[in-house]
Short mmCIF file of C-alpha atoms and ligand atoms in Angstrom, two decimals:
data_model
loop_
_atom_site.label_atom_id
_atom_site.label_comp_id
_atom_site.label_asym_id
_atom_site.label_seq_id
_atom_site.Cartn_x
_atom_site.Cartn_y
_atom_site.Cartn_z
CA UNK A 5 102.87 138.69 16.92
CA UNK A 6 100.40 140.51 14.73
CA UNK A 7 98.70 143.93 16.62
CA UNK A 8 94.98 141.87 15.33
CA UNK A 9 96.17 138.52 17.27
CA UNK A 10 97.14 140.61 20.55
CA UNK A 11 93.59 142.06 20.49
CA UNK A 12 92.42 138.45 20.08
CA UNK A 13 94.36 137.16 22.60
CA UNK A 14 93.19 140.07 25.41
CA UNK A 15 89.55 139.62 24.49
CA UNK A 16 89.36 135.53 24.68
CA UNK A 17 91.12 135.84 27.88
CA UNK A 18 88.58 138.06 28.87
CA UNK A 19 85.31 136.27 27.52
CA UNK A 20 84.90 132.55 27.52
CA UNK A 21 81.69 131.65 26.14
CA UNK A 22 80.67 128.03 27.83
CA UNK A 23 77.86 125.47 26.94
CA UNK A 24 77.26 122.56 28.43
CA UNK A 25 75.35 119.19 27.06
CA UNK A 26 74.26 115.91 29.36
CA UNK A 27 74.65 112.59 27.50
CA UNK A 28 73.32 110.99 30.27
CA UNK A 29 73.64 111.68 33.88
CA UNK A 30 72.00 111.57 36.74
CA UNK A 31 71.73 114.91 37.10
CA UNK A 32 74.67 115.59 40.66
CA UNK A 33 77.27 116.93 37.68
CA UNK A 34 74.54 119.34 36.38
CA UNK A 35 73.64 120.79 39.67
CA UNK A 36 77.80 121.05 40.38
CA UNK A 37 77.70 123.36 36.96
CA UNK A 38 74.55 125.18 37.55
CA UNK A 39 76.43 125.93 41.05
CA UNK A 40 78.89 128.01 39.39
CA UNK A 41 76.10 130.24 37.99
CA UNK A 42 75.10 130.70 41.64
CA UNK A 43 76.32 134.50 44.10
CA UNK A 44 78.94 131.47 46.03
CA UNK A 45 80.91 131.04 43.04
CA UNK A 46 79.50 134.11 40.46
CA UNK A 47 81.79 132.05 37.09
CA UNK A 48 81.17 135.64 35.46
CA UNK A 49 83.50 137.44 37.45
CA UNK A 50 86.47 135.29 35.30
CA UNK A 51 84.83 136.36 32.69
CA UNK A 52 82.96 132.92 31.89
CA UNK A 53 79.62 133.12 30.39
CA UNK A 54 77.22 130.25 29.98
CA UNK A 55 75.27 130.34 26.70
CA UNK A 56 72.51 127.27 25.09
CA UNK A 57 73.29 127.53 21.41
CA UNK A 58 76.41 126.51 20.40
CA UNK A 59 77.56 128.67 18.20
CA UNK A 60 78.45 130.83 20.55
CA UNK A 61 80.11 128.63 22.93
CA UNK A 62 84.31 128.40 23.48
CA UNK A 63 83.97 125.86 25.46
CA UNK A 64 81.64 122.51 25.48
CA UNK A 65 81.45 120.88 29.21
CA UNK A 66 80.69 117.39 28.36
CA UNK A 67 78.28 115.59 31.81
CA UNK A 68 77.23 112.13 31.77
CA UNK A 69 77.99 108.60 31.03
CA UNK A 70 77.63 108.24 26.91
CA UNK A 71 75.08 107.01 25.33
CA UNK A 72 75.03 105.09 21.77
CA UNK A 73 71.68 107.22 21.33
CA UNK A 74 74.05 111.05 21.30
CA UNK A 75 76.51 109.52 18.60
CA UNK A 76 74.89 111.69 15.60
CA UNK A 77 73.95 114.51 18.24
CA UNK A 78 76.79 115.33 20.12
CA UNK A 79 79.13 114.95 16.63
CA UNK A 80 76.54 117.75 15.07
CA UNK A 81 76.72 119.55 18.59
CA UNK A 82 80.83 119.31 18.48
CA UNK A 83 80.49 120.77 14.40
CA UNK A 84 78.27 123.70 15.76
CA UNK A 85 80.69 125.27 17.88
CA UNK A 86 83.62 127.45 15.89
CA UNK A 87 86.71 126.95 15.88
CA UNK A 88 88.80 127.70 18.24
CA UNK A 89 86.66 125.27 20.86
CA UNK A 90 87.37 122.63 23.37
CA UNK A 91 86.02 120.50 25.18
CA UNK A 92 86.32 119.13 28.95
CA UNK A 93 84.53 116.16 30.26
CA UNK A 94 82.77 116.72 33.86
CA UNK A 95 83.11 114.07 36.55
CA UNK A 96 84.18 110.66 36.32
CA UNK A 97 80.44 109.52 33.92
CA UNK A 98 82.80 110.62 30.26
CA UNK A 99 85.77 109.64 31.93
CA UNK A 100 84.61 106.27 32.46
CA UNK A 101 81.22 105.44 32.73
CA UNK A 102 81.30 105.34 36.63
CA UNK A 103 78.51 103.34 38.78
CA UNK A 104 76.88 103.27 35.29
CA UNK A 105 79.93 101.01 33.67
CA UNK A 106 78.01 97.83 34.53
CA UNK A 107 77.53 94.09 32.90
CA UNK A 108 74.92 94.78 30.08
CA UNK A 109 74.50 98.51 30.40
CA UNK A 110 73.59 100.99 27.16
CA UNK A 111 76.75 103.22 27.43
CA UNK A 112 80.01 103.35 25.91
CA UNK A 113 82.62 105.62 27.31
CA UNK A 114 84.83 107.59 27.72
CA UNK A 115 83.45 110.47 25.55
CA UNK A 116 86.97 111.18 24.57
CA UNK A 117 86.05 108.17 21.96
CA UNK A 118 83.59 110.60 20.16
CA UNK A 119 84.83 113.83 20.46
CA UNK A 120 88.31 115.18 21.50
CA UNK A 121 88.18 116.37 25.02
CA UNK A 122 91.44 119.33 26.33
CA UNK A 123 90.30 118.31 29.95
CA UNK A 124 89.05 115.80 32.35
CA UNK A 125 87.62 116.70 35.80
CA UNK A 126 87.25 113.80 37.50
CA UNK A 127 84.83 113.44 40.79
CA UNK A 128 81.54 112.03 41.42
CA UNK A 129 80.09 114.85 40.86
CA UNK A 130 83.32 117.48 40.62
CA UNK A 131 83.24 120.77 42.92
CA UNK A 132 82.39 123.91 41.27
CA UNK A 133 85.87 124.86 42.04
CA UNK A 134 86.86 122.20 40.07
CA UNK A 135 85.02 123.09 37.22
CA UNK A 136 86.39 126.62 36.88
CA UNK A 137 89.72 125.65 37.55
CA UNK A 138 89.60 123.65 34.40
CA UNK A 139 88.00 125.99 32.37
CA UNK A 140 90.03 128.40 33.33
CA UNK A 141 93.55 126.03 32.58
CA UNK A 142 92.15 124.97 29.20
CA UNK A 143 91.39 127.85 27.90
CA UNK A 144 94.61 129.74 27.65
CA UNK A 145 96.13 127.15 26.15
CA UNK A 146 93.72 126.67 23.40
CA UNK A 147 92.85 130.07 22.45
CA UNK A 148 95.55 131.87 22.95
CA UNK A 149 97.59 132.91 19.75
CA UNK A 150 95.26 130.13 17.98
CA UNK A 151 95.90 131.49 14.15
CA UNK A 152 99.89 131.34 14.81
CA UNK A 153 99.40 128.01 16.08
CA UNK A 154 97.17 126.59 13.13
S1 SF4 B 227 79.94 111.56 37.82
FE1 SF4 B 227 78.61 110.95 39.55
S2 SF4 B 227 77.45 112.83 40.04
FE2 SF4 B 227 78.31 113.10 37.97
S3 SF4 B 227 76.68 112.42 36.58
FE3 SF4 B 227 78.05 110.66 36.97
S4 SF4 B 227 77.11 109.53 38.67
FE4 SF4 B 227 76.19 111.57 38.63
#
């Protein structure tokens, strides 16, 4: 392994830039990952940061049952973020609709349909435990020596 790819490797372990988008929740998944920010659970002591625009993120955490309505943005959310990225699906709404998978409802899970997802965290809504367990799993695996891999 190159001497450059070893410094890569050390610093994405390190850093792990995080964004998050809602494609239609109701909001318990949300507070779960705004929890993390909070002194209980402090996600910036692993070295995860939480960032709006994209193009910074690492890592996209995907909340809420999908919507036909985020087809164009969550594809030209997905685009934004460089490569390498992932993306893990919070609580059981991308996974598979949950109490929103009903006769004649507007959705149309799982959001592994639209974009591909490393990770699934299941739970109605996930504990913040949960969530930084998987972003800390997923992460090694997908950054780590990413230009040998490619
Ligand atoms: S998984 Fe449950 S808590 Fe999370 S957004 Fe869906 S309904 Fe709400």
């Amino acid at each position: 392994m190159s001497l450059l790819q070893s410094i890569k490797n050390y610093v994405r372990s390190r850093s792990i830039h995080v964004s998050y988008v809602d494609v239609g929740s109701c909001n318990g998944c949300d507070i779960e990952v705004l929890a993390c920010l909070s002194p209980r659970y402090d996600i910036e002591q692993y070295g995860i940061y939480v960032h709006n625009n994209p193009r910074e993120a690492d890592i996209l955490l995907v909340i809420g049952a999908y919507t036909p309505g985020w087809e164009e943005k969550l594809a030209t959310l997905w685009e934004k973020i460089p490569e390498p990225k992932a993306a893990i699906a919070i609580g059981n709404c991308p996974i598979s609709g949950c109490l929103f998978n009903r006769p004649h409802t507007y959705i149309d899970p799982p959001v592994a349909k639209h974009i591909p997802i490393a990770a699934e965290v299941p739970g109605c809504p996930p504990r913040p435990t949960e969530i930084l367990a998987a972003v800390l799993a997923v992460a090694p695996i997908v950054f780590r020596d990413f230009e040998v891999k490619r």
